[in-house]
Structure formats: C-alpha cells, structure tokens
Tab-separated table of C-alpha atoms and ligand atoms in Angstrom:
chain	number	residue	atom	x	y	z
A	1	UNK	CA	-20.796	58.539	-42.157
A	2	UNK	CA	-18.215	60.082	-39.906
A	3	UNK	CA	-14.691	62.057	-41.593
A	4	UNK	CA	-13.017	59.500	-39.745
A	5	UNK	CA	-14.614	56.501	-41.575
A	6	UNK	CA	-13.949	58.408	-44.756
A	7	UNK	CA	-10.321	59.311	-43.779
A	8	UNK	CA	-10.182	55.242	-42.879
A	9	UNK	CA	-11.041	54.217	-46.556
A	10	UNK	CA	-8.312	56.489	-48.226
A	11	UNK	CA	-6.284	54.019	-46.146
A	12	UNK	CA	-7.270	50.780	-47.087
A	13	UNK	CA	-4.271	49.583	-49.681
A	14	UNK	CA	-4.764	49.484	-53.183
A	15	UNK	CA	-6.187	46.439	-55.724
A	16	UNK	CA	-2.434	45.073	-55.968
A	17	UNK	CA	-1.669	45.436	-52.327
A	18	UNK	CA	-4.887	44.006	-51.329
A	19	UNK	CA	-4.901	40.999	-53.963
A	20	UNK	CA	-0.903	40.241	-52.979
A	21	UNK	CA	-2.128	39.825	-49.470
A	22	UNK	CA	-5.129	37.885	-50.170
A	23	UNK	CA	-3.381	35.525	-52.295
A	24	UNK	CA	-0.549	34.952	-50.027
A	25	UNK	CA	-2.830	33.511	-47.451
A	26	UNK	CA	-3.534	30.251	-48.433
A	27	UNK	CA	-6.766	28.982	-48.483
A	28	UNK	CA	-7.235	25.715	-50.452
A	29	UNK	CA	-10.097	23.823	-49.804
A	30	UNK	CA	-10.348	19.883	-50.576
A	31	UNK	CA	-11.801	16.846	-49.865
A	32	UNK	CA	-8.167	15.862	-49.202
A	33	UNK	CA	-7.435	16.486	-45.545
A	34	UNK	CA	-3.720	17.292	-46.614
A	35	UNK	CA	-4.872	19.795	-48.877
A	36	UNK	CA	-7.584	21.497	-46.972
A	37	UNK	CA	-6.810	24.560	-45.204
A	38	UNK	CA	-8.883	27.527	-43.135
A	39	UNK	CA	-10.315	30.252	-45.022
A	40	UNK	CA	-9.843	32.073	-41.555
A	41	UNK	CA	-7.312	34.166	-42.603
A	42	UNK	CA	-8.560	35.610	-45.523
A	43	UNK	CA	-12.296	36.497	-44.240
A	44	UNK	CA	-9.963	37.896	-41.627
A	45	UNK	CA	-7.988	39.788	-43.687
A	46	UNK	CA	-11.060	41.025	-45.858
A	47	UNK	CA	-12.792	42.273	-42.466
A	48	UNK	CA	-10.181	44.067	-41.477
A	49	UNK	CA	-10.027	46.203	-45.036
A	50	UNK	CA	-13.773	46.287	-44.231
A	51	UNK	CA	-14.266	47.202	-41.011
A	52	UNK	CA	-12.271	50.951	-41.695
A	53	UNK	CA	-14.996	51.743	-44.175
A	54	UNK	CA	-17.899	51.263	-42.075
A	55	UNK	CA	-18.912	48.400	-43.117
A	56	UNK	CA	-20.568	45.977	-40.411
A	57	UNK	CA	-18.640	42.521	-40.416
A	58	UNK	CA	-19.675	39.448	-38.937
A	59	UNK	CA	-17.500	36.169	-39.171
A	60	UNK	CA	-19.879	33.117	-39.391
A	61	UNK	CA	-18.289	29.784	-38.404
A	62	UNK	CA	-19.564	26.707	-41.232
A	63	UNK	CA	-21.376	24.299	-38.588
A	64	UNK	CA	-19.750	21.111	-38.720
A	65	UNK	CA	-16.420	22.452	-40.635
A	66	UNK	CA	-13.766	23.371	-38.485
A	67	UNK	CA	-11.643	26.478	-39.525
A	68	UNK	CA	-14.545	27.717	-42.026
A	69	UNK	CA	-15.966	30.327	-42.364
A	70	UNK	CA	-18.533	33.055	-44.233
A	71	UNK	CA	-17.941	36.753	-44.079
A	72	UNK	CA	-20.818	38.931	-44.564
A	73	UNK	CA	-19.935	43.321	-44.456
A	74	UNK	CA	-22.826	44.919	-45.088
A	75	UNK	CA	-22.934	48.870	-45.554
A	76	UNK	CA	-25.779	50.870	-45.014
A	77	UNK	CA	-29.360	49.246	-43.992
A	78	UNK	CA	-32.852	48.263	-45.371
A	79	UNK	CA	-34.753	45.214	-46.683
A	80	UNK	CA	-33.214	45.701	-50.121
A	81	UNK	CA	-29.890	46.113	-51.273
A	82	UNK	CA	-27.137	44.506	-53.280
A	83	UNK	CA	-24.560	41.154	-52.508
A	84	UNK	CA	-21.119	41.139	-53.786
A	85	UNK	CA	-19.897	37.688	-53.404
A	86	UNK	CA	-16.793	35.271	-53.903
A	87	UNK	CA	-15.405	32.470	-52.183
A	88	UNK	CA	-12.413	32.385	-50.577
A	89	UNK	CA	-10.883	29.502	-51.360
A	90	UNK	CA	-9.282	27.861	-54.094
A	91	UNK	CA	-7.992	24.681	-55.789
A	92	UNK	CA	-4.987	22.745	-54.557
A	93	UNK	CA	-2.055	23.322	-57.200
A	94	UNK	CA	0.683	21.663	-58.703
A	95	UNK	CA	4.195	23.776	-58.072
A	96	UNK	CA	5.848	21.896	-60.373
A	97	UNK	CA	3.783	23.040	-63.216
A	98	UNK	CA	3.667	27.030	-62.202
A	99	UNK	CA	6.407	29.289	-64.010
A	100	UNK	CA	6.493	31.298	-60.249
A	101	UNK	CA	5.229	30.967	-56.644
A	102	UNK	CA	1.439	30.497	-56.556
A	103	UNK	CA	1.389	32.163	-53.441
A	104	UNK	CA	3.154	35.146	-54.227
A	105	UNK	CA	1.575	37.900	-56.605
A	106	UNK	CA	3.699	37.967	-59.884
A	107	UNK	CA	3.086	40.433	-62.656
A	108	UNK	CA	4.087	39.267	-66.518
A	109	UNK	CA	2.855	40.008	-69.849
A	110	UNK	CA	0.215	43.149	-68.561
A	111	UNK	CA	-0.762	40.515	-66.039
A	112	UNK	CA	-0.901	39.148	-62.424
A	113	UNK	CA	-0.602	35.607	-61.513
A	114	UNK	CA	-0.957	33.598	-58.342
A	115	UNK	CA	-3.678	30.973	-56.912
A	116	UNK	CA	-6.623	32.240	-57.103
A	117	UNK	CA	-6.151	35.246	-59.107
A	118	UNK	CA	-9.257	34.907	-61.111
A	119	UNK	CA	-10.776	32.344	-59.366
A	120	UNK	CA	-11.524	34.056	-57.607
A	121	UNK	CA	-9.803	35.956	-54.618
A	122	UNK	CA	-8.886	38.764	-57.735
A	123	UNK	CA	-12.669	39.727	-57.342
A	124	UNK	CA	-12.408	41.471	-53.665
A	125	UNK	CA	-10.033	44.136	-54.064
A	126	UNK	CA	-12.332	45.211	-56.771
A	127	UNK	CA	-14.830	45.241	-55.148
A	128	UNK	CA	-13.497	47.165	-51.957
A	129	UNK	CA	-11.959	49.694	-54.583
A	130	UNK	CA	-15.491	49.697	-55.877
A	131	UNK	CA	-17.114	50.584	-52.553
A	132	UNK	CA	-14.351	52.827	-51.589
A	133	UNK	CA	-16.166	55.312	-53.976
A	134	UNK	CA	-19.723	55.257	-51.768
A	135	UNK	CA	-17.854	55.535	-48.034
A	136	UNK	CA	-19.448	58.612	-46.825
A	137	UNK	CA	-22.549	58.485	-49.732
A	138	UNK	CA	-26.000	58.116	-48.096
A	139	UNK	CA	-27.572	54.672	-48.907
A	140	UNK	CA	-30.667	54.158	-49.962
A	141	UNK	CA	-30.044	50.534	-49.579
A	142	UNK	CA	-27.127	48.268	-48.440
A	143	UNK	CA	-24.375	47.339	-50.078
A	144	UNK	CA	-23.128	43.489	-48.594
A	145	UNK	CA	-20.024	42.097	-49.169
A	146	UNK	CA	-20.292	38.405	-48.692
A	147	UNK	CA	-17.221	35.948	-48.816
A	148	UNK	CA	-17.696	32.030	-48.388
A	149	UNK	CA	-15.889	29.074	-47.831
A	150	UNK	CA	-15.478	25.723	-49.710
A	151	UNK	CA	-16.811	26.341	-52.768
A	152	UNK	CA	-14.144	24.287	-54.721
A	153	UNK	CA	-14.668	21.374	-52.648
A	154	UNK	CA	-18.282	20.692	-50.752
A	155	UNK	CA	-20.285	24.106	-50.984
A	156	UNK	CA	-20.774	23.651	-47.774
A	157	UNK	CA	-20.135	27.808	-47.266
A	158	UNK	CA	-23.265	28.387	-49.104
A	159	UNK	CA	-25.433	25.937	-48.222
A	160	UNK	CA	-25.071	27.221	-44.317
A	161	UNK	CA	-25.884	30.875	-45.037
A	162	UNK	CA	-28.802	29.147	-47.310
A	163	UNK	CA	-29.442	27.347	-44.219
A	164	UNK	CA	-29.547	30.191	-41.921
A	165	UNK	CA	-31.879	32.460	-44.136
A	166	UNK	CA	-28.520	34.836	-44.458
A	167	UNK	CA	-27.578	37.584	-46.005
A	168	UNK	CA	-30.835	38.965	-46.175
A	169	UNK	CA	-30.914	41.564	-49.922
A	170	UNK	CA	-32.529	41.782	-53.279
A	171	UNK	CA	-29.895	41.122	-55.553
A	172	UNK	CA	-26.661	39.186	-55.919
A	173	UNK	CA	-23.339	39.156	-58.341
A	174	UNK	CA	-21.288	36.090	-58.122
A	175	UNK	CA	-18.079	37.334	-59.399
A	176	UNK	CA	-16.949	34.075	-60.896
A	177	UNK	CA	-14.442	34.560	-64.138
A	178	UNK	CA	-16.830	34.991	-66.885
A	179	UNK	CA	-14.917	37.752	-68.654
A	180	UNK	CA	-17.188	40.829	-67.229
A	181	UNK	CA	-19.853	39.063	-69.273
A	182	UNK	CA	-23.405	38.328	-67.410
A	183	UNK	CA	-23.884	35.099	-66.825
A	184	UNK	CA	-27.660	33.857	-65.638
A	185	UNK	CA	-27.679	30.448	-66.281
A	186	UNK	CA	-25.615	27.294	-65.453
A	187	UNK	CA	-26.388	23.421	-65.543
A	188	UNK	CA	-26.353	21.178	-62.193
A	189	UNK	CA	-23.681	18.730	-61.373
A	190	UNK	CA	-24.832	15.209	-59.354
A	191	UNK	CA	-22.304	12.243	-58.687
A	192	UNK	CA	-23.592	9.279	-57.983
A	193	UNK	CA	-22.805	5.546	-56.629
A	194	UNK	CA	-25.049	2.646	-57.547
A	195	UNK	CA	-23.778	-0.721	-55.884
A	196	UNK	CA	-24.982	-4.322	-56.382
A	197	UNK	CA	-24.429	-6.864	-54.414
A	198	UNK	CA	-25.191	-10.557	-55.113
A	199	UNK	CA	-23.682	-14.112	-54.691
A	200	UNK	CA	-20.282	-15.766	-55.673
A	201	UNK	CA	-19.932	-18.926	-56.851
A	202	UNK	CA	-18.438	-21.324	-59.882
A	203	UNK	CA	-19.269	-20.168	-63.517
A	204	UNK	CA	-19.810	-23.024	-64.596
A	205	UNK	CA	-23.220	-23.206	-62.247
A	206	UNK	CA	-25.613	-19.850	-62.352
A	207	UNK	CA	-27.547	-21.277	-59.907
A	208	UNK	CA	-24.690	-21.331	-57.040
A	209	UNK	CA	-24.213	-17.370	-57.085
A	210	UNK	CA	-26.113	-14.298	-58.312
A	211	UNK	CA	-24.299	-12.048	-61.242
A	212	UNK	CA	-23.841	-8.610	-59.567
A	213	UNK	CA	-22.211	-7.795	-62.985
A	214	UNK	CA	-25.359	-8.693	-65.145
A	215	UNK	CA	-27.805	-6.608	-63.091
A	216	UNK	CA	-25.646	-3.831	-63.376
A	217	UNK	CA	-25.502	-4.257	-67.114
A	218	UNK	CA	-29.554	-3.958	-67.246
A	219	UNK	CA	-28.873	-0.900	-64.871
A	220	UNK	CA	-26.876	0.424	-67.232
A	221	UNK	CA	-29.413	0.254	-69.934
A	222	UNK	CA	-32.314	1.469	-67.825
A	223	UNK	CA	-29.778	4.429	-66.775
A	224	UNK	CA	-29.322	5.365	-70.798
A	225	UNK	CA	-32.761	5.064	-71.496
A	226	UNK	CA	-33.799	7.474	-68.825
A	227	UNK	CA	-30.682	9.541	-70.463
A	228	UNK	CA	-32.914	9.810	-73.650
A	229	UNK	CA	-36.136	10.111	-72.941
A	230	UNK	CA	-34.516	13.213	-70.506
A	231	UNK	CA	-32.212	14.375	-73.539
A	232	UNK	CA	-36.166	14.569	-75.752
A	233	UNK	CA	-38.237	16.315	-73.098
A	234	UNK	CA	-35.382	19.153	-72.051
A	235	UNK	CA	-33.461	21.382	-73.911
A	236	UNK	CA	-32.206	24.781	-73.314
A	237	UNK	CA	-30.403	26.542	-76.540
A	238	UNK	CA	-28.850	28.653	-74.418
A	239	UNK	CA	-26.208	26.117	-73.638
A	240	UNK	CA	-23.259	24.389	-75.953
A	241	UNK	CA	-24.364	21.146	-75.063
A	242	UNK	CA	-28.288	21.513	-75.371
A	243	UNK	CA	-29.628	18.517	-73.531
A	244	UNK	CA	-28.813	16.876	-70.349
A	245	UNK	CA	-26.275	14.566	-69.868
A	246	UNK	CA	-25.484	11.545	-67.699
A	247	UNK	CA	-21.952	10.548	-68.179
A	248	UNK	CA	-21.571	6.081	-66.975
A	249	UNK	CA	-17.723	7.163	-65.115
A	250	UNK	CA	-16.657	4.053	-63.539
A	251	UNK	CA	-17.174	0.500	-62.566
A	252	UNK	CA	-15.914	-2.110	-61.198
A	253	UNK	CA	-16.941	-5.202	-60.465
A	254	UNK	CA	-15.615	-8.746	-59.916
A	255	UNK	CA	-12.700	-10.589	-59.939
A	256	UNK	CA	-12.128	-13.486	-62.459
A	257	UNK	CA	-13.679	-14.869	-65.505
A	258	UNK	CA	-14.775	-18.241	-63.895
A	259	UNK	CA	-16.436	-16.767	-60.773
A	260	UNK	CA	-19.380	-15.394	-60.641
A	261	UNK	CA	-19.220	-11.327	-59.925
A	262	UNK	CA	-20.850	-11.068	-56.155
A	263	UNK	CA	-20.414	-6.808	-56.066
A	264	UNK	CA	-20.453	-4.243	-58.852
A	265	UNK	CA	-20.455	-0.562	-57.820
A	266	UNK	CA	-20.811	2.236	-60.835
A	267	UNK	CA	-20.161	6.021	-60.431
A	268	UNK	CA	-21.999	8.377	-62.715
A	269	UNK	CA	-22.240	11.817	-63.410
A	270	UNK	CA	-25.260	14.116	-64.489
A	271	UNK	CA	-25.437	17.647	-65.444
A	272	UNK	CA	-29.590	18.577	-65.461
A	273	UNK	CA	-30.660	21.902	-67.277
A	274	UNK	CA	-32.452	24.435	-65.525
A	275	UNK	CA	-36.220	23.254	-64.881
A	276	UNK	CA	-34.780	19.601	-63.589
A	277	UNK	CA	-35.013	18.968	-60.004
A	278	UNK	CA	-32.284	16.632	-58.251
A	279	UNK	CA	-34.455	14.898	-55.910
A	280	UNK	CA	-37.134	14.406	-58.580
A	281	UNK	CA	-34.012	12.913	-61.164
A	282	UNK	CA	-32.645	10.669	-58.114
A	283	UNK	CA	-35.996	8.902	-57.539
A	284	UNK	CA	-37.009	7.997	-61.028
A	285	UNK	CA	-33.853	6.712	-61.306
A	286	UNK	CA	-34.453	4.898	-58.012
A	287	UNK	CA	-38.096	3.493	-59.585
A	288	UNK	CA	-36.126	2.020	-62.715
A	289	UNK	CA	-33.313	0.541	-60.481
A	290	UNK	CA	-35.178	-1.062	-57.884
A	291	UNK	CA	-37.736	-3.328	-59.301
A	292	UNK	CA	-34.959	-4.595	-61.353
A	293	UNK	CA	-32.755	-5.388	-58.076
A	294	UNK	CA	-35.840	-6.848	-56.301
A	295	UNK	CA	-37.051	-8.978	-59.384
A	296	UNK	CA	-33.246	-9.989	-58.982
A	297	UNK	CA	-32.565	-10.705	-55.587
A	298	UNK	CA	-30.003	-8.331	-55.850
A	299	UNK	CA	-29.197	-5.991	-52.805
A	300	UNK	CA	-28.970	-2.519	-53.731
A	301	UNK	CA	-27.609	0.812	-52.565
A	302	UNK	CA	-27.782	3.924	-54.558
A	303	UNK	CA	-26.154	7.328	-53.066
A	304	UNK	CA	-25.203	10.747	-54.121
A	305	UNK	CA	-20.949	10.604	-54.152
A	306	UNK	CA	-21.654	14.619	-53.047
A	307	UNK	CA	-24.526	16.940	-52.198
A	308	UNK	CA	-24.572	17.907	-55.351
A	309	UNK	CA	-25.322	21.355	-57.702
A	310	UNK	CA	-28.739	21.942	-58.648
A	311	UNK	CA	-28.996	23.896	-61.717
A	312	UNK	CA	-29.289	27.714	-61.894
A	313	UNK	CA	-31.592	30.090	-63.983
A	314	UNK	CA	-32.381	33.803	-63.949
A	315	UNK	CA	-35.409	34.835	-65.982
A	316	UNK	CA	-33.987	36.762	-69.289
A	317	UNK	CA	-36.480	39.784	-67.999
A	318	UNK	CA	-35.249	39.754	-64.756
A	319	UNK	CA	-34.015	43.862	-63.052
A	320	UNK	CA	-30.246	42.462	-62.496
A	321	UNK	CA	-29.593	41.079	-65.727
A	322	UNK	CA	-30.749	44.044	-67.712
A	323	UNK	CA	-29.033	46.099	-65.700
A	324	UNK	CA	-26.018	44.302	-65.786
A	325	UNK	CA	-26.318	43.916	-69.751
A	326	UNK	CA	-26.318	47.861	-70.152
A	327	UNK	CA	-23.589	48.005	-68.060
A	328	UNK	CA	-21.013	45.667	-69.401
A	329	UNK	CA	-23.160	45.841	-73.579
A	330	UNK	CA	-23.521	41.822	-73.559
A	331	UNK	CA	-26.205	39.785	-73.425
A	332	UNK	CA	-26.153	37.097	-70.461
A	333	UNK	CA	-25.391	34.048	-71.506
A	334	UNK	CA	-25.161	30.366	-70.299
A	335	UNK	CA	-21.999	28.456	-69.183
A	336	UNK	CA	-20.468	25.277	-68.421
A	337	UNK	CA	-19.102	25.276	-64.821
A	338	UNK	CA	-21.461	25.444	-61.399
A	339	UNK	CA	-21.478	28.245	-58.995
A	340	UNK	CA	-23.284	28.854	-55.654
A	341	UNK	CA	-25.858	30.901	-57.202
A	342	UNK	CA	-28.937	28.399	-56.475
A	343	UNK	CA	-27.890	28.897	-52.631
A	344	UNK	CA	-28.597	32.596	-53.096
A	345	UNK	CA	-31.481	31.932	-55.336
A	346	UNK	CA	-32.207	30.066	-52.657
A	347	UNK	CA	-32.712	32.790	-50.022
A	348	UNK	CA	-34.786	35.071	-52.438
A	349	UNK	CA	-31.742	37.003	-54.169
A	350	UNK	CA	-32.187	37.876	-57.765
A	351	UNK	CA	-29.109	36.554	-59.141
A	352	UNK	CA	-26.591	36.882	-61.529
A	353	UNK	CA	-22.596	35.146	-62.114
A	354	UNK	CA	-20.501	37.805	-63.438
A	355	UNK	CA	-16.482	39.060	-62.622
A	356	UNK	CA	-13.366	39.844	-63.757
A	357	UNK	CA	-10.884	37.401	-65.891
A	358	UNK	CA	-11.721	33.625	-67.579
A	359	UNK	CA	-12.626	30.181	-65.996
A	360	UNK	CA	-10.181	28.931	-68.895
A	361	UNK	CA	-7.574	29.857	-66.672
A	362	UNK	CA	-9.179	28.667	-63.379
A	363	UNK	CA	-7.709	25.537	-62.042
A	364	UNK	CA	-4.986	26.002	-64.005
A	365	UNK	CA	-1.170	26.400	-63.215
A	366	UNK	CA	-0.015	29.756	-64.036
A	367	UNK	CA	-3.080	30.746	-63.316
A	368	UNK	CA	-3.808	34.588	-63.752
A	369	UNK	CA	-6.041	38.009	-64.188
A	370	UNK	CA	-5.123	39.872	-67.142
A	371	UNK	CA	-4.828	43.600	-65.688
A	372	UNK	CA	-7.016	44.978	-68.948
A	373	UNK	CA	-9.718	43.629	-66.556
A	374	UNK	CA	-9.162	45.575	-63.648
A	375	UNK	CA	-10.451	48.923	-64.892
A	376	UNK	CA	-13.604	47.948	-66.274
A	377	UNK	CA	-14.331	45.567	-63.643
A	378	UNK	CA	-14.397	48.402	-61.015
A	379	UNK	CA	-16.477	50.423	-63.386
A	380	UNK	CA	-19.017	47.708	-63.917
A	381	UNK	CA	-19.581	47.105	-60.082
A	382	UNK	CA	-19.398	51.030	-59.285
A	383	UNK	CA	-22.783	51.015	-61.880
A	384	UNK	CA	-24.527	48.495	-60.104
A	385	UNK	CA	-23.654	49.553	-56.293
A	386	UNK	CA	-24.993	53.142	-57.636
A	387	UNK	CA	-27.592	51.460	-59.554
A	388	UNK	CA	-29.055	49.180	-56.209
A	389	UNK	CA	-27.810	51.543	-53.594
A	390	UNK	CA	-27.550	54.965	-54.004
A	391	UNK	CA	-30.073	55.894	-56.533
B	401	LIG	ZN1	-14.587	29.917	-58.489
C-alpha cells in the first residue's frame, strides 16, 4: 500500500460527516413507483470514500431494475476473507410524524436521527472508520465491503449477486440493528394468493352456480390443519414464537347474500423456522388444495404475492459466531425480522446479522442511532477485520 493511499484515508470525512451525507441522499425503495428511488447515489457516494483507501470498487447494475445497484470494495486479495454488508436503501416515511427532516442528520438526546440511521445506512461509516485502521496493513485476506439495493422492498439486490456467484469470501456480517448483539438465526417470510373461481347464479338453486366461497372455506381448513401438524413436527426454542406460523390475512369474496359467490381470492402469510424449505411448504400446500378444487370443479390459482424469505440458520459451532460472541460477550440469538443472509448463505459465506442500534426503531418516524453505539461498534468490527484479515 502506497503513502499516498494512506495519506488518502486520513482524508476520508469522519462517521458524522459520512452518515450526514449518506442519509441526505435519498434512497427509498418500494413497491410503490412514487416512492421508489435509485440507490445510485449512495453506492456512489460510498465508492468514492472507498476508492481513496485502496479499496477496488465495482458498481453492479440489478438486471431488470433500473437505477439499482450493488457495490462490492474489496481490499486486499485471496479465496478467503471477510464481507461487511448493508443495504442502501430504506423505508418510505411519513414527514408528518418526524420531530425533524428525515433527510437531514439531527443530533438530540446523545443521539442522531434521520432515515435510515440504524436501518441501516448508520452501519457504513463504521465500517469505513473501521477499515481506515488496516489502509496500509498487509492482508492476509480481503476485507469486502458490499452494499445492496432493495432490501426493504423485493431483495432483488441480493438475490442478483446470489445469482451471479458474487462476492466471492468466507465470512459475512449483516449489520442489521440488533444492538451489537450476534444474531444467527431468523424465520422466513412467504405471502401468498390462493384464488377460486366458480359459477354465479340464484341462491335459492345450488345447482345453477358453483360456491367459490365454500371451497375456500374447506381451503381454509385444510390450510390450518397443515398449520398444525407443521406447528408439532418444528420447533426451534431459540425463537419467541417457537413454532411456525401461517397467519389467514385477507379475503374476499362475493357480492350479495342471494347470489351465489363465483370468485374468492385469500392472502396468507407464513413465517417457516429454519430446516423448512419454501418450495417444499408451497407444494404440500398445493397437494391439499388441488384435489379439493378438482373434486369441486373449481378453477384454481395459487401464487407467491412476493419471492419470498427463506429462513436463515448458522450452526451454534460455527468460526463467525464464536468469534463474534467473544467480541461483543453475548451469545447469538434468534430474531423476528428477515434479512438477506440466506442470499449470502447462499453463495457459501458463513454468516452472521449483527450492527449497531435497534430494529425497534427501524421503520419508525424519528427514527435514530443512539451515539453510545458508535464506539463499540467500530471496536467490534476492527476485531473481526483483524480477526479474518490480518492475523
Ligand atoms: Zn434493514
């Protein structure tokens, strides 16, 4: 590593500079066309802080999503090596409710607020302040920032670098808001649509229509009694709410009393445990459903709403999270929100969810990163870049 590179990283701004910049670029992402925005500017931004310090950048467009894209800075070379990654996007907010400008850093009460403060654009300045430490260190083994797009909306960031066998490492921290605690499992989040469609006609005659209503009513039980024979075979401690759940969200379905209901369409919601595959959960529901609409005459589509979540688990034994329980002196632990860590599963990383600040006050206006954070959060990730690079 040249003086100059070295010289460069004294340069880069510091954690409040960087994180005032970052989170007046906004980058909300949303099924909502008049919500969604490009992450451009921010991977942008976070290359250019990058760049200075050596690091290798390369912008990766999100096939088939205009104005997206992944960032992946790696330091240093070699098959192994450690990912630091956060998505660049956030939520859509609601002005109204926020106490100051969500786009404009604001520091009360020993701490910062904005959109996207802990969720999670807080998490790169860290980081960089981390790294700034190693600019000029020999690496055994790189060090790879990687920033994605759309995770609040679609995934879709992660599932293209899943998709392209990128970035290629050993290890991975997600630096969601867990409160510096390790974090190595998390439950999988499907949405789906079941529709019905049958025949219309006078109440007082079954034979001139078919009920869409009543086969979605024996649906419905067949759904619940998948729901407990799932909620007896699986169950992880680890989590607050042990078992699997399937949540019956919506329906609707007909029109008037004295007609016959011709179309009833139901959107539920399940949430498997680690161990429980999606595709696997989707076709036994699909071998309950159909002979029911067949025996029916009932026509019958069933569709994911989205892609979906699968579940997430890191073995309790696994390098990462006892290294990352020395390091912050908790145990990992289990939580209630999804993350992109089965993408980087996906490509081989050993993986772990772990950053700076609380998911209670993700998604939330006002939201913030209380500053007692900052300190050890730099520590933490200065451990495991020396743990997975340097030593
Ligand atoms: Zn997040």
């Amino acid at each position: 590593m040249s003086d100059q590179t070295f010289s460069a990283a004294a340069r880069i701004p510091g954690i409040r500079d960087m994180l005032t910049r970052l989170i007046a670029l906004p980058s909300i992402s949303s099924a909502t066309p008049a919500w969604d925005h490009s992450n451009e500017p921010v991977v942008r931004q976070l290359a250019e802080w990058l760049e200075p310090m050596g690091f290798v950048t390369e912008i990766m467009p999100v096939p088939g999503m205009p104005g997206k894209f992944n960032l992946i800075a790696t330091l240093g070379s070699g098959s192994g090596g450690l990912v630091l990654s956060g998505h660049t996007d956030t939520v859509p907010y609601d002005d109204k409710r926020w106490k100051s400008d969500p786009f404009t850093l604001t520091e009360r009460d020993d701490r910062w607020y904005g959109l996207g403060t802990c969720d999670m654009k807080g998490f790169f300045p860290l980081v960089i302040e981390a790294a700034r430490a190693i600019v000029g260190q020999n690496l055994k083994q790189p060090l790879i920032i990687l920033a994605t797009a759309d995770e609040e909306s679609s995934m879709n960031g992660a599932r293209a670098l899943a998709e392209a066998g990128r970035p290629k490492a050993r290890y991975a921290v997600i630096g969601e808001p867990t409160g510096l605690k390790p974090v190595r499992m998390h439950k999988g989040i499907m949405m789906e649509r079941l529709i019905f469609e049958g025949q219309s006609g006078h109440s007082s005659d079954p034979s001139l229509g078919n009920n869409a209503l009543e086969g979605m009513h024996e649906a419905m039980g067949e759904l619940l009694a998948l729901r407990k024979g799932w909620q007896t075979q699986y169950h992880n401690a680890n989590f607050k709410v042990q078992v699997p759940t399937l949540n019956l969200g919506c329906i609707h379905g007909g029109d008037n009393p004295n007609r016959i209901c011709a179309r009833c369409e139901l959107h539920f919601d399940l949430r498997p445990l680690p161990g429980m595959k999606m595709n696997e959960l989707r076709q036994m529901i699909l071998d309950r459903i159909q002979p029911l609409a067949t025996t029916r005459g009932l026509k019958l589509s069933f569709e994911p709403l989205f892609d979906g979540v699968p579940p997430f688990e890191t073995a309790a034994d696994a390098d990462l999270v006892s290294v990352c329980e020395r390091l912050t002196g908790h145990s990992a632990e289990a939580v209630a929100f999804a993350t992109e860590a089965p993408w980087l599963q996906a490509l081989g990383l050993e993986t772990l969810v772990m950053g700076p600040g609380s998911i209670d006050q993700a998604h939330q206006p006002d939201e913030f990163l209380a500053l007692s954070q900052l300190n050890p959060a730099v520590k933490i990730l200065q451990g495991l870049i020396r743990h997975y690079c340097l030593e």
